[in-house]
mmCIF file of C-alpha atoms (C1' of nucleotides) in Angstrom:
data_model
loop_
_atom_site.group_PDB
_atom_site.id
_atom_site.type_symbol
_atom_site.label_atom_id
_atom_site.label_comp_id
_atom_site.label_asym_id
_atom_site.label_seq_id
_atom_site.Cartn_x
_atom_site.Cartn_y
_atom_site.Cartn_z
ATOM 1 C CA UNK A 1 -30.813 13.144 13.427
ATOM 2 C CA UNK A 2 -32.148 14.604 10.140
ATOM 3 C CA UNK A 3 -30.967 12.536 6.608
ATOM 4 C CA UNK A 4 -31.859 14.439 3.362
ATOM 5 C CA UNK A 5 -31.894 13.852 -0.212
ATOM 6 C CA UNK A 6 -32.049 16.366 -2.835
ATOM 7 C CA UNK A 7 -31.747 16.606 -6.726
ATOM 8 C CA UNK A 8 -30.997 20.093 -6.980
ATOM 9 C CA UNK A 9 -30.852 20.078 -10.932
ATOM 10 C CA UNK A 10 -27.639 22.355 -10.844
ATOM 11 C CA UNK A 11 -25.922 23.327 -7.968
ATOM 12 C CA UNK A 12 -24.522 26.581 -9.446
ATOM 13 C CA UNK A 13 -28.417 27.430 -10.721
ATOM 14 C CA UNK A 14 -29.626 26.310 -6.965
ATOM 15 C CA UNK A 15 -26.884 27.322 -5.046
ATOM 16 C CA UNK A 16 -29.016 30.154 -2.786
ATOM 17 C CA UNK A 17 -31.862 28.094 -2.743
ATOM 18 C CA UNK A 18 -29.726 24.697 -0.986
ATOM 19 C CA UNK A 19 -28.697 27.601 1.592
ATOM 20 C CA UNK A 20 -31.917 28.938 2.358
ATOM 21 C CA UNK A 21 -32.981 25.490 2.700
ATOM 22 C CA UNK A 22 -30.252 24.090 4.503
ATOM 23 C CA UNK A 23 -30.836 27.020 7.432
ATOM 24 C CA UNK A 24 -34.609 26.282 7.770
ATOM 25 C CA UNK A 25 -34.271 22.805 7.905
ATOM 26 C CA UNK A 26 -30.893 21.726 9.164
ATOM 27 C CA UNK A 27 -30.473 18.381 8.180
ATOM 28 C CA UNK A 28 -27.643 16.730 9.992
ATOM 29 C CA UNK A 29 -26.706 15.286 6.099
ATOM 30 C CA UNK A 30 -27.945 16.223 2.769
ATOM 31 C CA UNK A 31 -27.330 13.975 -0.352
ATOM 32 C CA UNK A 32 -27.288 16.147 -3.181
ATOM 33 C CA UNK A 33 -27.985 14.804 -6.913
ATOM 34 C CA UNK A 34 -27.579 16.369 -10.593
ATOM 35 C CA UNK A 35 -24.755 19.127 -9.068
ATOM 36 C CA UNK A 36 -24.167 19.198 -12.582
ATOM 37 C CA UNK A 37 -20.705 20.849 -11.909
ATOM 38 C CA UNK A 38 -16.635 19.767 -11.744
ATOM 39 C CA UNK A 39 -15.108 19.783 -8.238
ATOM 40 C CA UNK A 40 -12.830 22.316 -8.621
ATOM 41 C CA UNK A 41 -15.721 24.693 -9.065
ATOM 42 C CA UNK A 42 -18.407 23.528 -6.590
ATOM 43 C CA UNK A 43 -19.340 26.586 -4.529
ATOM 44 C CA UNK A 44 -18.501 25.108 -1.134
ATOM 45 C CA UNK A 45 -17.725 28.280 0.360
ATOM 46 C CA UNK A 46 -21.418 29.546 1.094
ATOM 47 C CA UNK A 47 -22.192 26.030 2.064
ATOM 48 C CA UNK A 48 -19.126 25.680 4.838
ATOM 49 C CA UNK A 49 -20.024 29.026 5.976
ATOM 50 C CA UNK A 50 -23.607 27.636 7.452
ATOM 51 C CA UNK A 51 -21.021 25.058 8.967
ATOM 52 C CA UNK A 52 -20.782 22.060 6.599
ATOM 53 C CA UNK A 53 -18.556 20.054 5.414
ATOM 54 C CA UNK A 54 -18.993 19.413 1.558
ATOM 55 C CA UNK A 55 -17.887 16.280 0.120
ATOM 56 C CA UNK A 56 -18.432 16.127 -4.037
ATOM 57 C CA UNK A 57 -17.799 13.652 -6.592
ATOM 58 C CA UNK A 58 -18.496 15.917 -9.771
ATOM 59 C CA UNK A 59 -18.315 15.901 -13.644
ATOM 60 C CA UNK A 60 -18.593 18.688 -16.553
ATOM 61 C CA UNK A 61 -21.564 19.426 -17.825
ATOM 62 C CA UNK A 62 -24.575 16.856 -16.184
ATOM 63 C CA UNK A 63 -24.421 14.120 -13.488
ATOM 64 C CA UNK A 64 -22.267 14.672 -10.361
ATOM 65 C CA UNK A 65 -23.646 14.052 -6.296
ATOM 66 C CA UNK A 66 -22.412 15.534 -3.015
ATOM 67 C CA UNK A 67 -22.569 14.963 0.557
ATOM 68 C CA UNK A 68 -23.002 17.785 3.060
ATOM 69 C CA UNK A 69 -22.566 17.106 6.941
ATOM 70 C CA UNK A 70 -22.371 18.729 10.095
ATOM 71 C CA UNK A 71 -19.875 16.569 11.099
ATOM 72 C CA UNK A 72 -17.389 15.297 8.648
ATOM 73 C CA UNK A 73 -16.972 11.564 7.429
ATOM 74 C CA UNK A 74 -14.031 9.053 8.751
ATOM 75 C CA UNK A 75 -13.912 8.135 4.849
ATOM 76 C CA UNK A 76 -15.690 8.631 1.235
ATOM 77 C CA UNK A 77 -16.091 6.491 -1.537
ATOM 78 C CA UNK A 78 -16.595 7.618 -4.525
ATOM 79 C CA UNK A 79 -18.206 5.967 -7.614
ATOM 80 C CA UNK A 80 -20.394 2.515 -7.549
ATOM 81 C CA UNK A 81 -18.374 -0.361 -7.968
ATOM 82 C CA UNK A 82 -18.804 -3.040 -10.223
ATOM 83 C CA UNK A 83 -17.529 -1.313 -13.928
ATOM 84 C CA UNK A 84 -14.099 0.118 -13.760
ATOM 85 C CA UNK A 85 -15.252 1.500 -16.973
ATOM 86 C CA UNK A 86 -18.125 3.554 -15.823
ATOM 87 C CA UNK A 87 -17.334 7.087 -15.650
ATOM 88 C CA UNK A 88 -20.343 8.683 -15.205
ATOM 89 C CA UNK A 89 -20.518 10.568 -11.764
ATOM 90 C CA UNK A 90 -23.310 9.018 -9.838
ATOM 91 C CA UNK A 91 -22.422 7.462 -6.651
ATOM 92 C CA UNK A 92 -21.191 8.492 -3.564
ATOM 93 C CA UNK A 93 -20.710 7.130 0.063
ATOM 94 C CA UNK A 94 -19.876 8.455 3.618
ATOM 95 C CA UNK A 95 -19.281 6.823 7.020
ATOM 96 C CA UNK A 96 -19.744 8.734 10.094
ATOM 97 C CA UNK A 97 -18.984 7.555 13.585
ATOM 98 C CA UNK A 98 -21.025 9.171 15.907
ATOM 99 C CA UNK A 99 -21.858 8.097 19.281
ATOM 100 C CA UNK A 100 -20.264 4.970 18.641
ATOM 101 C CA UNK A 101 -22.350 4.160 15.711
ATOM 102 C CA UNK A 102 -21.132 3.500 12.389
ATOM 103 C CA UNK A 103 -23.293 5.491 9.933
ATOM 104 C CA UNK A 104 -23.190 4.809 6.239
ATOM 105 C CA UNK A 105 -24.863 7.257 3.945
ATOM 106 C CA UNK A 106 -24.948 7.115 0.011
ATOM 107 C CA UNK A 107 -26.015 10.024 -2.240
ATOM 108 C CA UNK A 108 -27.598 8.142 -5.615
ATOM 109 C CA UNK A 109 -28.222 9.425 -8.735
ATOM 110 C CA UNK A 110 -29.113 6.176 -10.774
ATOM 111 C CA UNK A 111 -29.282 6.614 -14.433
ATOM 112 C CA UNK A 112 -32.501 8.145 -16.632
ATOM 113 C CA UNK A 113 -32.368 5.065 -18.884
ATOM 114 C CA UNK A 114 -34.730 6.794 -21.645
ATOM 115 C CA UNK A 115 -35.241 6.861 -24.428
ATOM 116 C CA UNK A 116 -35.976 2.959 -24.719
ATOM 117 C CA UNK A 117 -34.240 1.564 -27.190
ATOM 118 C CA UNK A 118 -31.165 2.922 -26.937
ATOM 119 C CA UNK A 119 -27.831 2.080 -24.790
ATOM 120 C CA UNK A 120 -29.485 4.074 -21.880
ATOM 121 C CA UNK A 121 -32.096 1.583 -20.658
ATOM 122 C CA UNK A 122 -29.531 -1.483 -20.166
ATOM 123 C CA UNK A 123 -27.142 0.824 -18.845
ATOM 124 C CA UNK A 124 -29.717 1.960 -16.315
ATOM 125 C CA UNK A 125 -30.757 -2.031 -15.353
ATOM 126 C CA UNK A 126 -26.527 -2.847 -15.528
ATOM 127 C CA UNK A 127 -26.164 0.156 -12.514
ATOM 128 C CA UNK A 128 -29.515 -0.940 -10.912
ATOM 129 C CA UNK A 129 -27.508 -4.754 -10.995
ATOM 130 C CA UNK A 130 -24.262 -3.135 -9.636
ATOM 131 C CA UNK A 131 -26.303 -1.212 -7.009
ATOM 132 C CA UNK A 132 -27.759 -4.884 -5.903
ATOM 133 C CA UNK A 133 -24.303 -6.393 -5.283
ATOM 134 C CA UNK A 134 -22.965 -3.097 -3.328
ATOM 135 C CA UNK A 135 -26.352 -3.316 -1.133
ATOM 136 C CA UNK A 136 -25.863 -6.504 -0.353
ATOM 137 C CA UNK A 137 -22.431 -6.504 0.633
ATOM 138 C CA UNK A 138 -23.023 -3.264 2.766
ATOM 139 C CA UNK A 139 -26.096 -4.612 4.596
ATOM 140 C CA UNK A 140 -24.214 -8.004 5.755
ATOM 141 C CA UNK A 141 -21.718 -5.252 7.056
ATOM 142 C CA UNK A 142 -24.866 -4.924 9.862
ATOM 143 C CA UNK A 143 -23.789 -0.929 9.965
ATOM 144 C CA UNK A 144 -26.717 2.126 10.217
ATOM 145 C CA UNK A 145 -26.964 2.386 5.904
ATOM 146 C CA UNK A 146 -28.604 4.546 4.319
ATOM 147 C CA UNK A 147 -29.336 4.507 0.583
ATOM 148 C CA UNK A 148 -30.553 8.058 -0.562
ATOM 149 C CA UNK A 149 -31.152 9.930 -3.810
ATOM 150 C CA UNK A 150 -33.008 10.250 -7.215
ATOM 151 C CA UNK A 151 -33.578 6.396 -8.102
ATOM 152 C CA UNK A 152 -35.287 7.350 -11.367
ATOM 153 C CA UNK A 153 -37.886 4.515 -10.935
ATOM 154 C CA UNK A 154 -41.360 4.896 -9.973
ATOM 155 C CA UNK A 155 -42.170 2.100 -7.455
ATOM 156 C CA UNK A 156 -45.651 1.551 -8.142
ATOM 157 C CA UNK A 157 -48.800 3.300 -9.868
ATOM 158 C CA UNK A 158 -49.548 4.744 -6.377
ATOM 159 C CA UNK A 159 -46.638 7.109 -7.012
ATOM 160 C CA UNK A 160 -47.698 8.801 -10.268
ATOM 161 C CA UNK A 161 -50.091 10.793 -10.849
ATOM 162 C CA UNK A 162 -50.843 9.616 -14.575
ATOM 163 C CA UNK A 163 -49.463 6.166 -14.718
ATOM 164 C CA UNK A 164 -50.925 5.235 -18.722
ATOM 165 C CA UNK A 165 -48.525 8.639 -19.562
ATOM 166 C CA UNK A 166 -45.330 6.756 -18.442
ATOM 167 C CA UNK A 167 -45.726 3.230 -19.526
ATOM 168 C CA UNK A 168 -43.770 3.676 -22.380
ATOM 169 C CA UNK A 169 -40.915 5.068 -20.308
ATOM 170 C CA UNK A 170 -37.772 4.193 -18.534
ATOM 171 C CA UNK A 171 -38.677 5.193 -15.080
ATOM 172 C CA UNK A 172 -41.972 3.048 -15.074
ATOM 173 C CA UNK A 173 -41.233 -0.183 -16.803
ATOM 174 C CA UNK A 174 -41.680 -3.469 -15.663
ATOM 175 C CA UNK A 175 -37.677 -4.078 -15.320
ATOM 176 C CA UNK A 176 -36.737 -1.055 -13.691
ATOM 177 C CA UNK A 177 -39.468 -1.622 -10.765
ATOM 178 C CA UNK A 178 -38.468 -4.900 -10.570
ATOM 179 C CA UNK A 179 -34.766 -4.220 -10.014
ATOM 180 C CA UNK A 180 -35.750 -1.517 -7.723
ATOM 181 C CA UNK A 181 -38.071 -4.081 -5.704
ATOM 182 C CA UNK A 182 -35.413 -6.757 -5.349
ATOM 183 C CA UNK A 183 -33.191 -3.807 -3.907
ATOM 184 C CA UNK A 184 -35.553 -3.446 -1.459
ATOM 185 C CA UNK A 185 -35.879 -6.651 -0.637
ATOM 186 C CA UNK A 186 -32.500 -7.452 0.339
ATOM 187 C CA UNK A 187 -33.835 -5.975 3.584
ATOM 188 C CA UNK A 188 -34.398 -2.752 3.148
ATOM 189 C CA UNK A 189 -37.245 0.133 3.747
ATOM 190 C CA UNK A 190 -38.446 2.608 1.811
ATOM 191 C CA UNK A 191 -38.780 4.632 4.509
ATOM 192 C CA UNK A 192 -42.204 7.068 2.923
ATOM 193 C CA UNK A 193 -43.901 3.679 2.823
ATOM 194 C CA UNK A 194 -42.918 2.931 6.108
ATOM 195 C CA UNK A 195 -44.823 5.780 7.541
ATOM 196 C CA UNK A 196 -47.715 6.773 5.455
ATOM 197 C CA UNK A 197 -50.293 5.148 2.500
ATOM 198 C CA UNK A 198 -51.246 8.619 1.267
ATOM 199 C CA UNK A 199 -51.815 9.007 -2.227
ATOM 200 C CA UNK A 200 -50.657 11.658 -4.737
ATOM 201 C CA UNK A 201 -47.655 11.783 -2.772
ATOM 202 C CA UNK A 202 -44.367 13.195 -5.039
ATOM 203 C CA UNK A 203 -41.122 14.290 -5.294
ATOM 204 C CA UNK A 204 -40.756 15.597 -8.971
ATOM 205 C CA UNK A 205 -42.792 17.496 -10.922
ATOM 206 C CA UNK A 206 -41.730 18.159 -14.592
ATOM 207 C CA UNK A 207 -41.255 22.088 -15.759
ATOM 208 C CA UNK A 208 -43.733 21.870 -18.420
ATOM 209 C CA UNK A 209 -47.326 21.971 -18.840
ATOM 210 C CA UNK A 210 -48.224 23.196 -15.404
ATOM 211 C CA UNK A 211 -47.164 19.958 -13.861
ATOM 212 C CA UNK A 212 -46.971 21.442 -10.415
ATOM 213 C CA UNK A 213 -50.199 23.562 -10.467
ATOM 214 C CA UNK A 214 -51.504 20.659 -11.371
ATOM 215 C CA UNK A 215 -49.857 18.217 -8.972
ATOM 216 C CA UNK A 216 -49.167 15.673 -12.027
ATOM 217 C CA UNK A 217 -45.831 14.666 -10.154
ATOM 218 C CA UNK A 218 -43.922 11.511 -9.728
ATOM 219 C CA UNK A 219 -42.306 9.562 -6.227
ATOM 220 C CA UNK A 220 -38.709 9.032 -7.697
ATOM 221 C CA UNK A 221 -36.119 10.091 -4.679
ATOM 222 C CA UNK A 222 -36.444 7.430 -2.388
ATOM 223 C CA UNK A 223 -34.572 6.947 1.258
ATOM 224 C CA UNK A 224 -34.165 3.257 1.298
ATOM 225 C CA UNK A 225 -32.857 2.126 4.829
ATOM 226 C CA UNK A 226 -31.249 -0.436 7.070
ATOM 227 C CA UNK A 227 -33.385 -2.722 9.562
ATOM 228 C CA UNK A 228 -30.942 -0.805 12.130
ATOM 229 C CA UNK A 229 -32.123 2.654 10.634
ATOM 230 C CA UNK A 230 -35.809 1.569 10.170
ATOM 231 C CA UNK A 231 -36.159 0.559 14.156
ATOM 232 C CA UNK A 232 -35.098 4.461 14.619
ATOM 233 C CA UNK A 233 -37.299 6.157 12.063
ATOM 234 C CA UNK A 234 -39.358 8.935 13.457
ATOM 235 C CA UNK A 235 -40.950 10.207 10.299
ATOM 236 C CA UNK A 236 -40.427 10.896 7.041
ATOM 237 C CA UNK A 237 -41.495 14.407 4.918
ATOM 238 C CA UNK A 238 -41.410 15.525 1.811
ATOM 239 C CA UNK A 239 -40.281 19.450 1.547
ATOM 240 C CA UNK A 240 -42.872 20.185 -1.083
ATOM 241 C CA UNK A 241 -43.001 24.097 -0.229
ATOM 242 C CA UNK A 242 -39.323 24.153 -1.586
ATOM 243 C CA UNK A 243 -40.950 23.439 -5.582
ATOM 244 C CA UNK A 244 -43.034 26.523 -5.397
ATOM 245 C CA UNK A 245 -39.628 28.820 -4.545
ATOM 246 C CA UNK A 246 -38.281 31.181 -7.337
ATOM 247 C CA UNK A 247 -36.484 29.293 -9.709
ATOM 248 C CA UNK A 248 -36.891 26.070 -8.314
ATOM 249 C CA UNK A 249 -35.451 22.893 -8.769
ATOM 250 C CA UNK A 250 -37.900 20.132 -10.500
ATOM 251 C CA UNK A 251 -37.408 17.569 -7.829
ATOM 252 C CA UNK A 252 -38.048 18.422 -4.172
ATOM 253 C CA UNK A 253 -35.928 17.160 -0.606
ATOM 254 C CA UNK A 254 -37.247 14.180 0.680
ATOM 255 C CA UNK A 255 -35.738 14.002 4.998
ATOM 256 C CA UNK A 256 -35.801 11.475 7.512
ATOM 257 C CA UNK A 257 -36.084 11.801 11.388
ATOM 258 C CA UNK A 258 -33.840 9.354 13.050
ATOM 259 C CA UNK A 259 -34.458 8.977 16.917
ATOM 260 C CA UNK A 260 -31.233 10.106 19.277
ATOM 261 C "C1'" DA B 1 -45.686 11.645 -33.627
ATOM 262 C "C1'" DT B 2 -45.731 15.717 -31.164
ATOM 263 C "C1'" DG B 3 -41.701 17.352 -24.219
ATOM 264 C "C1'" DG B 4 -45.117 22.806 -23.794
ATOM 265 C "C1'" DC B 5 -39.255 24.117 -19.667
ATOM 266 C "C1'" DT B 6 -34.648 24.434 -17.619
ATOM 267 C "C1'" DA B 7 -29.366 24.057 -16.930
ATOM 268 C "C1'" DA B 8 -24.890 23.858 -18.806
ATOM 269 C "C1'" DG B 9 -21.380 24.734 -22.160
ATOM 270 C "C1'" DG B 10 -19.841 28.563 -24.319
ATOM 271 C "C1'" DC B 11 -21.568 32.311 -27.350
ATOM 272 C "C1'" DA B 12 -25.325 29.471 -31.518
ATOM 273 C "C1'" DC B 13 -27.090 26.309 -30.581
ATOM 274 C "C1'" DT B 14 -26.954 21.250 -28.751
ATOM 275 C "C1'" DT B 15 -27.329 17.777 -25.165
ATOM 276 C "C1'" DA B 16 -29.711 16.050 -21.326
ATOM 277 C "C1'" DG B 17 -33.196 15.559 -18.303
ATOM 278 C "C1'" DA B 18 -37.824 12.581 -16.835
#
DNA sequence: ATGGCTAAGGCACTTAGA
C-alpha cells in the first residue's frame, strides 16, 4: 500500500501534473495540500477518470486539502477540531476499512505562521495545540493513523539547507519545533527518519533565486505515523524528479510503502 | 531592510505563500 502527500500549490495550476503523477506512481491515497480552490469547482473529473475517488474540503482563493483513493472512505471529517471558530480550510480525515483494518488517513495543511509578530504565529502554535489533542485522542483509538501533509515546521537544522537564513522565521523557531516534537512524541514516527539519516534531504524548494538548482530546500511535508503503521513501513521516498517538471509545484510528494 | 517567483481573484493590482 502506497500513502502520499502532496502540496500541489493550486490544484487548477497543477491539475495535469497530479495526473501524470498519479499514473506513474499510483499511490493507493494521496493527501493533497494548498488546492487553493472551492468544492464546487475542484476538477475531479480527470482525477475519477484514472479511477479515484476525490474527497475535498476547499475554500476561495488559498488553503483547502483533498483526499484521493482507490477505494473510497466509510466516512470523512472535515476540519480540525478544537475552534468552532476556525474557518480556514486545513484539515481533513478519512477511514478506510480494508482487509479488516481500520485505516485513518489525514491530509494537513498546518498554518504558515509568518510574519512573526503578527496574529499568524499564535494562530499557527493554537492549530499545532489543537492538532496535539486530536492526535492523542486518535492514537488511544489503537487504529492504522496516518498524519500526512505540509506541517510548515522544519524539524531540525538537518532539514535545511541554510538554517542561519530561517531563524528569524515561523517555520524554524524554537516553538514551532517544539510543538511539532511533542506531536511526535505522543507515539508517533516520522516515517523519513525512520528509514534514512541522509542529509540535504527536502521537500520544498522556494521559486526564487535558483533555490532548486541550487538544492537550498527545506524538509516541511512530513508522514507522521502510528506504532501500527511504523511496524509495516517498507520505505519511504521523496518524488524529487516531480520539482524539475514544467510548471511545477514548489513542494514535492513525499510516499510511503506499507507492507500487504 | 531588501522575497529575486507563482497562483488566485478578477481585470489592476493585491494577498498569500515559506
Amino acid at each position: 500500500m502506497l500513502i502520499a502527500t502532496w502540496n500541489i500549490n493550486g490544484i487548477k495550476a497543477r491539475i495535469d501534473s497530479l495526473c501524470a503523477w498519479l499514473e506513474a506512481a499510483s499511490p493507493d491515497i494521496a493527501c493533497l495540500q494548498e488546492i487553493k480552490s472551492v468544492d464546487e469547482t475542484f476538477p475531479r473529473g480527470p482525477i475519477e477518470a484514472l479511477g479515484y475517488h476525490v474527497e475535498t474540503h476547499g475554500q476561495k482563493g488559498f488553503n483547502g486539502v483533498a483526499l484521493l483513493s482507490k477505494v473510497a472512505p466509510a466516512s470523512v471529517m472535515r476540519g480540525l477540531p478544537g475552534d468552532e471558530s476556525d474557518e480556514q480550510s486545513r484539515y481533513i480525515e478519512g477511514l478506510w476499512e480494508i482487509g479488516g483494518r481500520r485505516l485513518r488517513v489525514a491530509s494537513i495543511y498546518l498554518p504558515n505562521g509568518n510574519p512573526l509578530g503578527t496574529e499568524k504565529f499564535p494562530y499557527k502554535l493554537g492549530w499545532m495545540e489543537r492538532l496535539i489533542a486530536h492526535a492523542g485522542w486518535r492514537l488511544a483509538e489503537e487504529d492504522d493513523l496516518v498524519l500526512a501533509g505540509d506541517y510548515n515546521v522544519i524539524p531540525m537544522p538537518v532539514d535545511v539547507a541554510r538554517p542561519q537564513a530561517w531563524l528569524g522565521d515561523a517555520l524554524f523557531q524554537p516553538e514551532s519545533r517544539s510543538a511539532f516534537r511533542r506531536l511526535v512524541n505522543l507515539g508517533l514516527t516520522d516515517a523519513l527518519r525512520a528509514t534514512t539519516d541522509a542529509e540535504k534531504t527536502y521537500t520544498f524548494w522556494d521559486y526564487q533565486a535558483g533555490a532548486w538548482q541550487k538544492n537550498d530546500g527545506i524538509r516541511i511535508d512530513h508522514l507522521l505515523v502510528s506504532p501500527e503503521v511504523q511496524d509495516r513501513l517498507v520505505s519511504v521516498g521523496i518524488e524529487k524528479h516531480v520539482r524539475g517538471w514544467e510548471k511545477p509545484s514548489d513542494h514535492v510528494p513525499v510516499m510511503i510503502q506499507l507492507a500487504a
